Each structure stands twice: as C-alpha cells, then as structure tokens.
PDB file of C-alpha atoms and ligand atoms in Angstrom:
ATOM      1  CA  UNK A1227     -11.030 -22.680 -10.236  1.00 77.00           C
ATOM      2  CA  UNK A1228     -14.929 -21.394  -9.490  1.00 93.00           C
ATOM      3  CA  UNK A1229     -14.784 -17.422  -9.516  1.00 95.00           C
ATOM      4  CA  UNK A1230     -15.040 -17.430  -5.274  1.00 96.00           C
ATOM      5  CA  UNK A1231     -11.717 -19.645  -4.762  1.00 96.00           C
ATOM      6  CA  UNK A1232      -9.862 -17.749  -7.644  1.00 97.00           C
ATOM      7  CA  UNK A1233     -10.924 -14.260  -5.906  1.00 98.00           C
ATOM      8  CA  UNK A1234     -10.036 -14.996  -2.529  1.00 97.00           C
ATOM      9  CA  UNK A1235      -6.297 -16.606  -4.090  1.00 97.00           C
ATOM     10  CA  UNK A1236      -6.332 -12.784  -5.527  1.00 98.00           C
ATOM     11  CA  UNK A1237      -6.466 -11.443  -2.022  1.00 98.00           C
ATOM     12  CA  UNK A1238      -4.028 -13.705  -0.625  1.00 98.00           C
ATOM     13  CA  UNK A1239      -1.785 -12.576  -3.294  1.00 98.00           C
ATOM     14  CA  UNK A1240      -2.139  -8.860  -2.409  1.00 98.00           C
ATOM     15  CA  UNK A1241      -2.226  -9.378   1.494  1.00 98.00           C
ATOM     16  CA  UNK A1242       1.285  -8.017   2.253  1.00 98.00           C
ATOM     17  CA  UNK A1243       0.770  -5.031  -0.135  1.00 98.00           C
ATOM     18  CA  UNK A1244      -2.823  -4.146   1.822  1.00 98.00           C
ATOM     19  CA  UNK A1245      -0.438  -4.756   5.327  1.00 98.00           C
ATOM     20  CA  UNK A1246       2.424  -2.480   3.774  1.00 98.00           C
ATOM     21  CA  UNK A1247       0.152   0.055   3.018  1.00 97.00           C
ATOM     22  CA  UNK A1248      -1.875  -0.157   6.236  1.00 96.00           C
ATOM     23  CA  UNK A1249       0.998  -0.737   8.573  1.00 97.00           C
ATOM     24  CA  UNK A1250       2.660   3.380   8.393  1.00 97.00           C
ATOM     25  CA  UNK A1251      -0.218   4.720  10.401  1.00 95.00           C
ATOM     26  CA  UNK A1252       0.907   3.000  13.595  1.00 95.00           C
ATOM     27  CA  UNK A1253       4.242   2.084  13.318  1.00 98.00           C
ATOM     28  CA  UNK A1254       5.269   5.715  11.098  1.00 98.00           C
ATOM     29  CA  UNK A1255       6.673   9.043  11.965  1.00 97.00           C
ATOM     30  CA  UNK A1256       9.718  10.959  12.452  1.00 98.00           C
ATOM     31  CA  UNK A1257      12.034  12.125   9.950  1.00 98.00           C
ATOM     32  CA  UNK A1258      10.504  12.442   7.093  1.00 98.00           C
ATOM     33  CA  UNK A1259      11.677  10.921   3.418  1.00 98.00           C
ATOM     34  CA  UNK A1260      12.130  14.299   1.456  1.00 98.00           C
ATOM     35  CA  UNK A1261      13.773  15.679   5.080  1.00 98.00           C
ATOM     36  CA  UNK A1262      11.531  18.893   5.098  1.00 98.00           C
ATOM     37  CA  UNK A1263      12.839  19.739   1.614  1.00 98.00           C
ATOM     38  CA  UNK A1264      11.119  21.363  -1.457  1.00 98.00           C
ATOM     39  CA  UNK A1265      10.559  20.767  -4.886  1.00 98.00           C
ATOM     40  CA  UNK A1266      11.346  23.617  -7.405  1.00 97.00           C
ATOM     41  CA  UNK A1267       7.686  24.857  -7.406  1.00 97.00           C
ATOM     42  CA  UNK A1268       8.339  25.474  -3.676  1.00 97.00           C
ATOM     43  CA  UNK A1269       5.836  23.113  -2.128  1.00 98.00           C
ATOM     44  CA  UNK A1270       7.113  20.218  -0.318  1.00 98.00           C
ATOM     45  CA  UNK A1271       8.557  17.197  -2.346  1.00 98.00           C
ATOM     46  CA  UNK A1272       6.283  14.153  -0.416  1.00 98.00           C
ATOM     47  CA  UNK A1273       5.281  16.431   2.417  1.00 98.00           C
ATOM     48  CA  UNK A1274       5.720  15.184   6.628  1.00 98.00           C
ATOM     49  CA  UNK A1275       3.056  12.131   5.876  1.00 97.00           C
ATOM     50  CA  UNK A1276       5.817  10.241   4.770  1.00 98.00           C
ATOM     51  CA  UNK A1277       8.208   9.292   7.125  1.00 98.00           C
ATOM     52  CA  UNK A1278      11.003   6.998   6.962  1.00 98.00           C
ATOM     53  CA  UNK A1279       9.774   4.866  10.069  1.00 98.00           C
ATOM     54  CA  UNK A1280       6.570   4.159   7.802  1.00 98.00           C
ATOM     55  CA  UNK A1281       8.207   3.196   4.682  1.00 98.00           C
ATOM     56  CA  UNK A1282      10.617   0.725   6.302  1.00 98.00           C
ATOM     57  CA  UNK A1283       8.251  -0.529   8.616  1.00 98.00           C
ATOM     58  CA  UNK A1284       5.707  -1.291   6.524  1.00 98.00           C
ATOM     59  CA  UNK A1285       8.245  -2.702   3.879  1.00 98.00           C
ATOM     60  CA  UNK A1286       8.742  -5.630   6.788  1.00 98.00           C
ATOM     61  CA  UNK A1287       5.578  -5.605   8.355  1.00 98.00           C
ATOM     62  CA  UNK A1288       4.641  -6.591   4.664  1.00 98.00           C
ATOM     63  CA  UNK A1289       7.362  -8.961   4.362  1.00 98.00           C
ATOM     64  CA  UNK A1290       6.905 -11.016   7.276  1.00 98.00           C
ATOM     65  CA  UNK A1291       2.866 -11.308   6.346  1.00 98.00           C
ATOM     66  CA  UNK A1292       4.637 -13.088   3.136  1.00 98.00           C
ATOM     67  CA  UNK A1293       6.891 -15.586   5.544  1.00 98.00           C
ATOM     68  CA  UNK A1294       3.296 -16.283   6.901  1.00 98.00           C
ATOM     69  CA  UNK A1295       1.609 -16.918   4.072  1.00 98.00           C
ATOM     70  CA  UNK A1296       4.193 -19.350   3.245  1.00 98.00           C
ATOM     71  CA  UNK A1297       4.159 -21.687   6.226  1.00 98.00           C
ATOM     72  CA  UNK A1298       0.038 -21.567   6.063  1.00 98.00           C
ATOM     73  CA  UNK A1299       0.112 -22.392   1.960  1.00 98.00           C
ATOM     74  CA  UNK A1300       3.239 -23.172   0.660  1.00 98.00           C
ATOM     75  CA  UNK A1301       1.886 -24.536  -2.075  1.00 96.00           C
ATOM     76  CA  UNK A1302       0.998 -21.426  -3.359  1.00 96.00           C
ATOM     77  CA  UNK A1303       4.550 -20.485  -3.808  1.00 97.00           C
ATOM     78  CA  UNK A1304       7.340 -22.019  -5.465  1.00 95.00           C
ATOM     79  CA  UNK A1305       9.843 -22.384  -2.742  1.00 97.00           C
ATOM     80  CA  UNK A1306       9.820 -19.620   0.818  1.00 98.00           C
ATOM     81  CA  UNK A1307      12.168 -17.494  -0.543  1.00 98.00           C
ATOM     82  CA  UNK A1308       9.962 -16.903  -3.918  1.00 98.00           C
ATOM     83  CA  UNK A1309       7.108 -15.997  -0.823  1.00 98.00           C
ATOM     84  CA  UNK A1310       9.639 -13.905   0.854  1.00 98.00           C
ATOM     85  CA  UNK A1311      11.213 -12.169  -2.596  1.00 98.00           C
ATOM     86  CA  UNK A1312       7.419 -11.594  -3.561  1.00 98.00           C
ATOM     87  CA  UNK A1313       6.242 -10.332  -0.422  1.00 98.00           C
ATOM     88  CA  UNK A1314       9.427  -7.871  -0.439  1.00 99.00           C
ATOM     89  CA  UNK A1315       8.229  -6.767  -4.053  1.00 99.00           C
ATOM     90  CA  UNK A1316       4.408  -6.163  -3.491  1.00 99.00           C
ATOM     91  CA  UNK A1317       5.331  -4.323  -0.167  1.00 99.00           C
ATOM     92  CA  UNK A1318       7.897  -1.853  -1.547  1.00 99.00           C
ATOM     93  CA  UNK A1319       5.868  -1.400  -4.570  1.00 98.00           C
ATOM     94  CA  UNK A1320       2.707  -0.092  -2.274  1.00 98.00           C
ATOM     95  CA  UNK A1321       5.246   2.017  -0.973  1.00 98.00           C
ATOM     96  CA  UNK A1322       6.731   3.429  -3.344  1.00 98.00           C
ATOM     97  CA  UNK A1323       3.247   3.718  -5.021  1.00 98.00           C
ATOM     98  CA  UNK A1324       2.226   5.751  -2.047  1.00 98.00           C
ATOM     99  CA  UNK A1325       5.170   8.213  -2.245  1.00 98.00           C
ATOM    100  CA  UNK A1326       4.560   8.783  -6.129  1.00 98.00           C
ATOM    101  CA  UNK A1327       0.833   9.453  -4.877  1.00 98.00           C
ATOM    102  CA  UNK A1328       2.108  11.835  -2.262  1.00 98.00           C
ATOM    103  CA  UNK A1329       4.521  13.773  -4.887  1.00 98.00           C
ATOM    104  CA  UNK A1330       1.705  14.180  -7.539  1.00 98.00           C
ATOM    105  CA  UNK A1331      -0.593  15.383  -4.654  1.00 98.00           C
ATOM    106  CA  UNK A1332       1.903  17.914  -3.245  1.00 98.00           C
ATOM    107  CA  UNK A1333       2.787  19.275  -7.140  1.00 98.00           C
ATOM    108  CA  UNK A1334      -1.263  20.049  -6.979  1.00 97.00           C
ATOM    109  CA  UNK A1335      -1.336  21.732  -3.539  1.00 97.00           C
ATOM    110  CA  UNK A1336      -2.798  19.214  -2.172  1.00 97.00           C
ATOM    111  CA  UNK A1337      -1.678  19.395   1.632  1.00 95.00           C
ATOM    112  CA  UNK A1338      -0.651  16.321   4.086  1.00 95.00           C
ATOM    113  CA  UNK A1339      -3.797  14.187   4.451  1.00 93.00           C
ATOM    114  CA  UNK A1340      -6.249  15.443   1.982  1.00 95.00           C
ATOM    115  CA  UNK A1341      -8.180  13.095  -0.024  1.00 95.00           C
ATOM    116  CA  UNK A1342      -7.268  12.054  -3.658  1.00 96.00           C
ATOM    117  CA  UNK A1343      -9.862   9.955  -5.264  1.00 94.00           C
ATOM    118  CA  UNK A1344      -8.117   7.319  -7.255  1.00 93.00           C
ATOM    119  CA  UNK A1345      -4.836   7.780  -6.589  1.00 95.00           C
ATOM    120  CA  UNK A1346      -4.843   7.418  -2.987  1.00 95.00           C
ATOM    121  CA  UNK A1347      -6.693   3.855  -2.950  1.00 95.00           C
ATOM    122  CA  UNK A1348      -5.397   2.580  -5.969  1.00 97.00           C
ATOM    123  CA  UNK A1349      -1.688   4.167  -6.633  1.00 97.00           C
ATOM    124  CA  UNK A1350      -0.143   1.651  -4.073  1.00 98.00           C
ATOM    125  CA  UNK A1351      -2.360  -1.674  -5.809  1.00 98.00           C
ATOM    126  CA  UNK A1352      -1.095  -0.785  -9.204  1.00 98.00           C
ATOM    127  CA  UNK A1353       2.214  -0.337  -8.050  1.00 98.00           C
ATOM    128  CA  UNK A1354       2.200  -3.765  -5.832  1.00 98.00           C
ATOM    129  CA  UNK A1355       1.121  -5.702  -8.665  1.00 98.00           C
ATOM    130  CA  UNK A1356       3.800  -4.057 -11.316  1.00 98.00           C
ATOM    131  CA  UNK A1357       6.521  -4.633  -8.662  1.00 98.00           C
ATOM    132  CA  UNK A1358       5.704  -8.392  -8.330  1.00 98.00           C
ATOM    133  CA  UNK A1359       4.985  -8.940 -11.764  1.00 98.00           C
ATOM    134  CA  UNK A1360       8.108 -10.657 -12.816  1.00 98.00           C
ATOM    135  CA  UNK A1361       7.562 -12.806  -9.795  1.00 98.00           C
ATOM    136  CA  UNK A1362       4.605 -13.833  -9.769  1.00 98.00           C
ATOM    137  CA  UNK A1363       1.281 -12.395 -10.777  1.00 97.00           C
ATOM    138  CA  UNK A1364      -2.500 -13.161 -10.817  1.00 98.00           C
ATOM    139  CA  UNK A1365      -5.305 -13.103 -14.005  1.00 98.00           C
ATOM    140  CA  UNK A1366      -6.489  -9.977 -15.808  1.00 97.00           C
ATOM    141  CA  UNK A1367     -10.006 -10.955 -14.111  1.00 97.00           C
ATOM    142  CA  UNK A1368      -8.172 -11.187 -10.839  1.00 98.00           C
ATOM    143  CA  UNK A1369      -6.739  -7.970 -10.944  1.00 98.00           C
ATOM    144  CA  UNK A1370      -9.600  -6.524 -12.350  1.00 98.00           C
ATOM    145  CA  UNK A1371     -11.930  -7.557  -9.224  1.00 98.00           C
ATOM    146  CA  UNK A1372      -9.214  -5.940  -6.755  1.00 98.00           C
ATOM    147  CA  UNK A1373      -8.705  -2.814  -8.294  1.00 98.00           C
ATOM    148  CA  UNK A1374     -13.056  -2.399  -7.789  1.00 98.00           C
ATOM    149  CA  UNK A1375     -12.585  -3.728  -4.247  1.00 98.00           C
ATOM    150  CA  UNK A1376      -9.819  -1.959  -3.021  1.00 98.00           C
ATOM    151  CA  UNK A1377     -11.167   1.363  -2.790  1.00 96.00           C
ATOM    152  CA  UNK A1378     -14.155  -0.577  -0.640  1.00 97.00           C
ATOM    153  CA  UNK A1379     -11.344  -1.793   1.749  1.00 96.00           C
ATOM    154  CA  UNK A1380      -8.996   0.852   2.010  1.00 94.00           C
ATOM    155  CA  UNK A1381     -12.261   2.965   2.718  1.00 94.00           C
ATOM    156  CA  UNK A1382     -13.857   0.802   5.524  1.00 95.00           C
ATOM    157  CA  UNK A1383     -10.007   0.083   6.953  1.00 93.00           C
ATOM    158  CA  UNK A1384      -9.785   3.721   7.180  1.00 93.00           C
ATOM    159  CA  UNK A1385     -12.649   4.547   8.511  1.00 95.00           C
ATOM    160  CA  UNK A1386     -11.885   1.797  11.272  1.00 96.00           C
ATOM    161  CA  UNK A1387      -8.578   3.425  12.012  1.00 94.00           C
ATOM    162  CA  UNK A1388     -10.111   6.897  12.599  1.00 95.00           C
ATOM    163  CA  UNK A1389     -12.596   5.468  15.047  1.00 96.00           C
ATOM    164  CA  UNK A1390      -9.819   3.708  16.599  1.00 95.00           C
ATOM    165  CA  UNK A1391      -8.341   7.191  17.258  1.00 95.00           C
ATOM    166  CA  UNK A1392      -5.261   5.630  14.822  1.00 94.00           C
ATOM    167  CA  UNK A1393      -5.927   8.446  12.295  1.00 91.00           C
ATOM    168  CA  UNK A1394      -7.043  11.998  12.468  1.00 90.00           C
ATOM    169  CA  UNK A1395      -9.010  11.890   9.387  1.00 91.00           C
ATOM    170  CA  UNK A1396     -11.804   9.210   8.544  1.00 92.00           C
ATOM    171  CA  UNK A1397     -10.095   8.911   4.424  1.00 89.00           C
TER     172      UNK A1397
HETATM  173  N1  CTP B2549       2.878   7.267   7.112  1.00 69.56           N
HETATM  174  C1  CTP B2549       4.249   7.336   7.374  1.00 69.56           C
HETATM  175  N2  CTP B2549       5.142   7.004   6.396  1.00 69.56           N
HETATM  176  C2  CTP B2549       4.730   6.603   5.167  1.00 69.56           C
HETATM  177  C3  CTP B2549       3.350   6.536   4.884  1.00 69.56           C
HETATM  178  C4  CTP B2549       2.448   6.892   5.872  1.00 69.56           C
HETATM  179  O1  CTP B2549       4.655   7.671   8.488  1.00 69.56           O
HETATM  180  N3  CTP B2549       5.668   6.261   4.247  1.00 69.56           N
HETATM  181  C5  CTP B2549       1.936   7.610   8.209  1.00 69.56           C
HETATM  182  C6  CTP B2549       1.797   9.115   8.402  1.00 69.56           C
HETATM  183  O2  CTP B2549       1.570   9.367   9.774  1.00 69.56           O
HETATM  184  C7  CTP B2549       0.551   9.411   7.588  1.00 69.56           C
HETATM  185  C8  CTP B2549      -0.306   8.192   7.856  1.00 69.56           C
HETATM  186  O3  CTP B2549       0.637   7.110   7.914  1.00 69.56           O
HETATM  187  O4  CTP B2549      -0.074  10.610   7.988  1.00 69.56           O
HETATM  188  C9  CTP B2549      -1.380   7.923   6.824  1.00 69.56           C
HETATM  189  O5  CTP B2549      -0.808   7.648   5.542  1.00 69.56           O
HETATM  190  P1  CTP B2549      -1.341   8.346   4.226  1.00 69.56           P
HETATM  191  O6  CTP B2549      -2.815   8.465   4.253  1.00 69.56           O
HETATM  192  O7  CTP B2549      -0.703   7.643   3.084  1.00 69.56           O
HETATM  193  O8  CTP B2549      -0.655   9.791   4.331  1.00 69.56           O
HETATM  194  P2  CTP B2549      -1.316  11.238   4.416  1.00 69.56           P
HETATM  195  O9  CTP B2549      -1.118  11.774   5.804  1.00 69.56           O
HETATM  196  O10 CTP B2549      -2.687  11.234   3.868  1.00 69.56           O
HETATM  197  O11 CTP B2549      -0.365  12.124   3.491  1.00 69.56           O
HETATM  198  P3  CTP B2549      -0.508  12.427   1.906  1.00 69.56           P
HETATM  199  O12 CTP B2549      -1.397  13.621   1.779  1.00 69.56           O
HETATM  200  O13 CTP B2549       0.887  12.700   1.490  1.00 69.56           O
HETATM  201  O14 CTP B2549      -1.074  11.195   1.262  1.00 69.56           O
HETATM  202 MG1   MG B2550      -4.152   9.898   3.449  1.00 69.56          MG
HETATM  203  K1    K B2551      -1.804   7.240   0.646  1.00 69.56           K
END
C-alpha cells in the first residue's frame, strides 16, 4: 500500500471516533454526567460540558457512521457487525477519552471550555484507538500520522463550528 492509500485507510478507520467526538456540540446538553456533583477537592467532577445527551448521542451518531462505512467498503471489515462492534468501540472510547480529559482539567481548575493543549485534541484519539484495539487496529506509522493530524482537524473543525455560531469559543 503507497503511503497516500494507507493514510487515508487510517482516516477511514478513525471516522466514527472524529464524528463521536464532534457530534456533542449539536446534539448535547441537559443533565449533566457527574449531575452537578463534586469531587473531594470541591471543584466539579467533569463540570456542565458534559452532558448525558452528548455522550449517548455521539456514541450513535458514531455508530451509525460505522454501519456506513460498511455498506460503502465492506471489504474493509470482516463481516457488518465487526463494522458495527468497532464503530461502537472507537466512539465510546472518544468519549470516554473526553470525560477523563474533562476530570483531569477540572482537578487543575481548569473551568468548562478552557483550552488544554494535548489533552483536549488528542485524549479522545488515544482513547478511540485503545478501545478498538482488540478489534481491529491500524500500523504504528498509521497511528503515528493521525495523532500529528488530529490536532490540525480538531482545530480547523472547531474553528468552523464557532463561525457557525455552533460553539461559543473558537478551541
Ligand atoms: N458536550 C456535551 N456532552 C459531552 C461532550 C460535549 O454536551 N459528553 C457539548 C457541550 O455543550 C460542550 C460542547 O459539546 O460545551 C463542546 O465539547 P468540549 O469542547 O469537549 O467541552 P468543553 O465545553 O470544552 O468542556 P471541558 O472544559 O470539560 O472540556
Ligand atoms: Mg472544549
Ligand atoms: K474535549
């Protein structure tokens, strides 16, 4: 496989984990996941960025991308529901690679919506890929090229949201 093919298979591979991760500014809100509670240092636990609406409908949003993928390349993928099962996997990993991100921001008084370098464009990736690693994964090199992209794409994405008046914040 020449190095263009095998690093646009690497972003096929990640799609539903860039969707899941995308997905909770529109469709979150509401309740939030740590219910307005407070860790023992007495900030909040994930803070009111992370709602339950967001988590579970980006988990699907994610999902269905997968379902998608599979009718457009099945050959990619052993059977639809090894498309669906890693879909599932790379979108709840973002996820819940987004909520650790929130937790560690919130333990450093970080409030709702401020910026963490790293963690906040790469915390979800690392987490997608380690979630869908007994599934199915992609090369060192592979993985390698999205972690430097990512932050390029969740920045640009981002910015395109806050110009879309999706997002108060351009990060
Ligand atoms: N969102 C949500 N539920 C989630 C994740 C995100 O509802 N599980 C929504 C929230 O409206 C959030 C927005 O998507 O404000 C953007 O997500 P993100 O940048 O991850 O959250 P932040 O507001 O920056 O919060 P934090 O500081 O905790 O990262
Ligand atoms: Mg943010
Ligand atoms: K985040």
């Amino acid at each position: 496989m020449g190095w263009l093919s095998s690093l646009l298979w690497a972003f096929w591979y990640i799609l539903p984990a860039y969707f899941a991760n995308a997905s909770p500014v529109l469709v979150g809100g509401g309740r939030p996941i740590d219910g307005g509670r407070k860790w023992r240092d007495g900030k909040r636990i994930l803070g009111d960025g992370k709602t339950w609406r967001g988590f579970i409908g980006g988990v699907l949003i994610g999902t269905v991308v997968g379902i998608l993928q599979y009718v457009l390349t099945p050959s990619f993928y052993g059977s639809l529901g090894e498309a669906v099962l890693l879909a599932f996997l790379l979108s709840f990993g973002a996820l819940v690679g987004d909520l650790v991100g929130s937790f560690i921001k919130r333990r450093f008084d970080l409030p709702r919506g401020y910026p963490a370098v790293g963690l906040d464009q790469l915390g979800f990736l690392i987490s997608a890929m380690a979630f869908a690693y007994p599934v199915k994964t992609i090369s060192s090199g592979q993985m390698l090229a999205l972690l430097i992209l990512t932050p390029l794409i969740h920045w640009s994405a981002n910015y395109f949201a806050y110009k879309m008046g999706w997002k108060s914040v351009p990060w």
